[in-house]
Amino acid sequence: MTGLVLKNVTKSFKEGDTMVDALKNVSLTVEPGDFIAIIGPSGSGKSTLLSIAGALLQPSKGEVLVNGTDIGKMKEKELSSFRLTDIGFILQTSNLIPYLNVLDQLLLVCKMKGKVTSKEIDLAKTLLNNLGLGGKLTKFPNELSGGERQRVAIARAFVNNSNIILADEPTASLDSNRAFEVVKQIKKEVKDRNKAAVMVTHDERMLEFCDKVYRMADGMLTLES
């Protein structure tokens, strides 16, 4: 099975003397080319789910499969490498490095795997061109608008050709017009490159761009539409 699969995942945390379930028996399948959204109030478990899907947290129970590999059985060193090569993260803020220009923001991710190849440089330039940043390759983050910085972050998430794209409130710091533009661009890259993508969002105006919408409440996930 390709894509992302969560099977009966529970995540428990200790609070004082009691155990609290942040996720309760959650199951989810996201196939390549799917762009799904998860909505719900703060504290409902959305970020915990995203962290488990991104191999940042291990489930207390259940399985997490990425392209058929059970990441719950990996050791920490394997997980670090896996996160670098198989997961692309897009966060609330672009988290760009101030002293790197736009192209080098992407190439740094490639360098973390080893030597940067000409193929990776070409892909980085193609991604930036596709996102309307072809004329900004040598610009630094302080020379970009908020929307442009977030588009660089989108390109960075795709540059390692990761199978899974996880977006955590990617429009939180943007005005409406830029927010719509950013989510449309995420969707386009997901479809064009056949990636499995999950977006956590509070902004229900963005849901029209998603294939399916799930709601998270009290650690439980249900399909809305």
CSV table of C-alpha atoms in Angstrom, one decimal:
chain,number,residue,atom,x,y,z
A,1,MET,CA,0.0,0.0,0.0
A,2,THR,CA,1.5,3.3,-1.0
A,3,GLY,CA,0.8,6.6,0.7
A,4,LEU,CA,0.1,7.1,4.4
A,5,VAL,CA,-2.0,4.7,6.6
A,6,LEU,CA,-2.8,5.0,10.3
A,7,LYS,CA,-4.4,1.9,11.8
A,8,ASN,CA,-6.1,2.2,15.1
A,9,VAL,CA,-3.6,4.7,16.5
A,10,THR,CA,-3.8,5.8,20.1
A,11,LYS,CA,-1.4,8.2,21.7
A,12,SER,CA,-1.4,8.6,25.5
A,13,PHE,CA,0.4,11.2,27.6
A,14,LYS,CA,0.9,11.3,31.4
A,15,GLU,CA,-0.7,14.3,33.1
A,16,GLY,CA,0.1,14.2,36.8
A,17,ASP,CA,-1.0,10.8,38.0
A,18,THR,CA,-3.4,10.1,35.1
A,19,MET,CA,-3.0,9.0,31.5
A,20,VAL,CA,-4.7,11.1,28.9
A,21,ASP,CA,-5.4,9.9,25.4
A,22,ALA,CA,-4.6,12.7,22.9
A,23,LEU,CA,-5.6,10.3,20.0
A,24,LYS,CA,-8.2,7.5,20.4
A,25,ASN,CA,-8.1,4.6,18.0
A,26,VAL,CA,-7.6,6.8,14.9
A,27,SER,CA,-7.5,5.3,11.4
A,28,LEU,CA,-6.8,7.3,8.3
A,29,THR,CA,-5.7,6.4,4.7
A,30,VAL,CA,-4.2,9.1,2.4
A,31,GLU,CA,-3.3,7.8,-1.1
A,32,PRO,CA,-0.8,9.4,-3.5
A,33,GLY,CA,-2.5,12.4,-5.1
A,34,ASP,CA,-4.9,12.9,-2.2
A,35,PHE,CA,-5.0,16.3,-0.5
A,36,ILE,CA,-7.0,16.0,2.7
A,37,ALA,CA,-7.7,18.5,5.5
A,38,ILE,CA,-8.1,18.0,9.2
A,39,ILE,CA,-10.1,20.6,11.1
A,40,GLY,CA,-11.0,20.9,14.8
A,41,PRO,CA,-10.5,23.0,17.9
A,42,SER,CA,-7.2,23.6,19.6
A,43,GLY,CA,-6.4,20.6,21.9
A,44,SER,CA,-8.4,18.2,19.8
A,45,GLY,CA,-5.4,16.1,18.8
A,46,LYS,CA,-4.7,17.5,15.3
A,47,SER,CA,-1.0,18.4,15.9
A,48,THR,CA,-0.5,15.1,17.7
A,49,LEU,CA,-1.8,13.2,14.7
A,50,LEU,CA,0.4,15.2,12.4
A,51,SER,CA,3.5,14.6,14.6
A,52,ILE,CA,2.8,10.8,14.5
A,53,ALA,CA,2.3,10.8,10.7
A,54,GLY,CA,5.6,12.7,10.4
A,55,ALA,CA,7.5,10.3,12.6
A,56,LEU,CA,8.1,13.0,15.2
A,57,LEU,CA,6.1,11.0,17.8
A,58,GLN,CA,5.6,7.3,18.2
A,59,PRO,CA,2.1,6.0,18.8
A,60,SER,CA,1.2,4.3,22.1
A,61,LYS,CA,-0.8,1.7,20.1
A,62,GLY,CA,-1.6,1.0,16.5
A,63,GLU,CA,0.4,1.2,13.3
A,64,VAL,CA,1.7,4.0,11.1
A,65,LEU,CA,2.6,2.9,7.5
A,66,VAL,CA,4.3,5.0,4.9
A,67,ASN,CA,4.5,3.3,1.5
A,68,GLY,CA,4.0,0.0,3.4
A,69,THR,CA,6.8,0.6,5.9
A,70,ASP,CA,5.8,0.5,9.6
A,71,ILE,CA,7.6,3.5,11.0
A,72,GLY,CA,6.7,2.5,14.5
A,73,LYS,CA,9.3,-0.2,14.4
A,74,MET,CA,12.2,2.1,13.3
A,75,LYS,CA,15.0,3.1,15.6
A,76,GLU,CA,15.7,6.9,16.2
A,77,LYS,CA,18.6,7.0,13.7
A,78,GLU,CA,16.4,5.4,11.0
A,79,LEU,CA,13.6,7.8,11.8
A,80,SER,CA,15.8,10.9,11.4
A,81,SER,CA,16.9,9.7,8.0
A,82,PHE,CA,13.3,8.8,7.1
A,83,ARG,CA,12.0,12.2,8.1
A,84,LEU,CA,14.6,13.8,5.8
A,85,THR,CA,13.9,11.7,2.7
A,86,ASP,CA,10.2,10.7,3.0
A,87,ILE,CA,8.4,13.5,4.8
A,88,GLY,CA,8.0,17.1,3.6
A,89,PHE,CA,6.9,19.5,6.3
A,90,ILE,CA,5.2,22.9,5.7
A,91,LEU,CA,4.7,24.8,9.0
A,92,GLN,CA,2.8,27.9,10.2
A,93,THR,CA,5.8,30.1,9.7
A,94,SER,CA,8.1,29.6,6.8
A,95,ASN,CA,11.2,29.0,9.1
A,96,LEU,CA,13.6,30.1,6.4
A,97,ILE,CA,17.3,30.6,7.3
A,98,PRO,CA,18.0,34.4,7.2
A,99,TYR,CA,21.5,34.1,5.7
A,100,LEU,CA,20.6,31.7,2.8
A,101,ASN,CA,19.1,32.9,-0.5
A,102,VAL,CA,16.0,31.3,-1.9
A,103,LEU,CA,17.7,28.6,-4.0
A,104,ASP,CA,20.1,27.7,-1.1
A,105,GLN,CA,17.2,27.2,1.3
A,106,LEU,CA,16.2,24.2,-0.9
A,107,LEU,CA,19.7,23.0,-1.6
A,108,LEU,CA,20.5,22.8,2.1
A,109,VAL,CA,17.8,20.2,2.5
A,110,CYS,CA,19.5,18.2,-0.3
A,111,LYS,CA,22.9,18.6,1.3
A,112,MET,CA,21.7,17.0,4.5
A,113,LYS,CA,21.4,13.8,2.5
A,114,GLY,CA,24.9,14.1,1.1
A,115,LYS,CA,26.3,15.7,-2.1
A,116,VAL,CA,24.0,17.9,-4.1
A,117,THR,CA,23.5,16.6,-7.6
A,118,SER,CA,22.7,18.6,-10.8
A,119,LYS,CA,19.4,16.7,-10.9
A,120,GLU,CA,18.5,18.1,-7.4
A,121,ILE,CA,19.5,21.6,-8.4
A,122,ASP,CA,17.3,21.4,-11.5
A,123,LEU,CA,14.4,20.1,-9.4
A,124,ALA,CA,14.8,23.0,-6.9
A,125,LYS,CA,14.8,25.5,-9.8
A,126,THR,CA,11.7,23.9,-11.4
A,127,LEU,CA,9.8,23.9,-8.1
A,128,LEU,CA,10.6,27.6,-7.5
A,129,ASN,CA,9.7,28.4,-11.1
A,130,ASN,CA,6.4,26.6,-10.7
A,131,LEU,CA,5.6,28.6,-7.6
A,132,GLY,CA,6.3,31.9,-9.3
A,133,LEU,CA,9.7,32.4,-7.7
A,134,GLY,CA,12.0,32.0,-10.7
A,135,GLY,CA,13.1,35.6,-10.5
A,136,LYS,CA,13.8,35.4,-6.7
A,137,LEU,CA,16.5,32.6,-6.6
A,138,THR,CA,19.2,34.9,-5.2
A,139,LYS,CA,16.9,36.9,-2.9
A,140,PHE,CA,17.1,36.5,0.9
A,141,PRO,CA,14.1,36.0,3.2
A,142,ASN,CA,14.1,39.6,4.4
A,143,GLU,CA,13.6,40.7,0.7
A,144,LEU,CA,10.5,38.5,0.3
A,145,SER,CA,6.8,39.1,1.2
A,146,GLY,CA,5.1,36.7,3.7
A,147,GLY,CA,3.4,34.9,0.8
A,148,GLU,CA,6.7,34.5,-1.1
A,149,ARG,CA,8.4,33.1,2.0
A,150,GLN,CA,5.7,30.6,2.5
A,151,ARG,CA,6.0,29.5,-1.2
A,152,VAL,CA,9.7,28.9,-0.6
A,153,ALA,CA,8.7,26.7,2.3
A,154,ILE,CA,6.3,24.8,0.0
A,155,ALA,CA,9.1,24.2,-2.6
A,156,ARG,CA,11.4,23.1,0.2
A,157,ALA,CA,8.9,20.5,1.4
A,158,PHE,CA,8.8,19.0,-2.2
A,159,VAL,CA,12.5,19.2,-3.0
A,160,ASN,CA,13.5,15.8,-1.6
A,161,ASN,CA,10.7,14.2,-3.6
A,162,SER,CA,9.2,13.1,-0.3
A,163,ASN,CA,6.2,10.7,-0.5
A,164,ILE,CA,4.2,12.4,2.2
A,165,ILE,CA,3.5,16.2,2.6
A,166,LEU,CA,2.3,17.4,6.0
A,167,ALA,CA,1.1,21.0,6.4
A,168,ASP,CA,0.5,22.4,9.8
A,169,GLU,CA,-1.7,25.6,9.6
A,170,PRO,CA,0.3,26.8,6.5
A,171,THR,CA,-1.9,29.9,6.1
A,172,ALA,CA,-1.9,31.1,9.7
A,173,SER,CA,0.4,34.0,9.1
A,174,LEU,CA,-1.1,35.1,5.7
A,175,ASP,CA,-3.9,37.4,4.6
A,176,SER,CA,-6.9,35.9,2.8
A,177,ASN,CA,-5.6,36.4,-0.8
A,178,ARG,CA,-2.1,35.0,0.0
A,179,ALA,CA,-3.7,32.2,2.0
A,180,PHE,CA,-5.8,31.1,-1.0
A,181,GLU,CA,-2.8,31.3,-3.3
A,182,VAL,CA,-0.6,29.2,-1.0
A,183,VAL,CA,-3.2,26.4,-0.6
A,184,LYS,CA,-3.9,26.3,-4.3
A,185,GLN,CA,-0.2,26.0,-4.9
A,186,ILE,CA,0.1,23.2,-2.4
A,187,LYS,CA,-2.7,21.3,-4.1
A,188,LYS,CA,-1.2,21.8,-7.6
A,189,GLU,CA,2.1,20.4,-6.5
A,190,VAL,CA,0.4,17.5,-4.7
A,191,LYS,CA,-1.6,16.6,-7.8
A,192,ASP,CA,1.2,17.2,-10.3
A,193,ARG,CA,3.8,15.1,-8.3
A,194,ASN,CA,1.3,12.5,-7.0
A,195,LYS,CA,2.0,13.0,-3.3
A,196,ALA,CA,-0.1,12.1,-0.3
A,197,ALA,CA,-0.8,15.3,1.6
A,198,VAL,CA,-2.5,16.2,4.9
A,199,MET,CA,-3.2,19.8,6.0
A,200,VAL,CA,-4.2,20.8,9.5
A,201,THR,CA,-6.1,24.1,9.4
A,202,HIS,CA,-8.4,26.3,11.4
A,203,ASP,CA,-9.4,28.2,8.2
A,204,GLU,CA,-12.5,26.5,6.8
A,205,ARG,CA,-12.4,28.7,3.7
A,206,MET,CA,-9.4,26.6,2.5
A,207,LEU,CA,-11.4,23.4,2.5
A,208,GLU,CA,-12.8,23.8,-1.0
A,209,PHE,CA,-9.3,22.9,-2.3
A,210,CYS,CA,-9.2,19.6,-0.4
A,211,ASP,CA,-10.4,16.2,-1.6
A,212,LYS,CA,-11.7,15.1,1.8
A,213,VAL,CA,-12.2,16.9,5.1
A,214,TYR,CA,-11.9,15.2,8.5
A,215,ARG,CA,-12.9,16.6,11.8
A,216,MET,CA,-10.9,16.0,15.0
A,217,ALA,CA,-12.7,16.2,18.4
A,218,ASP,CA,-11.5,14.9,21.7
A,219,GLY,CA,-8.9,12.7,20.1
A,220,MET,CA,-11.3,11.1,17.6
A,221,LEU,CA,-11.3,11.5,13.9
A,222,THR,CA,-14.4,11.5,11.7
A,223,LEU,CA,-14.9,12.0,8.0
A,224,GLU,CA,-16.9,15.2,7.3
A,225,SER,CA,-17.0,15.2,3.5
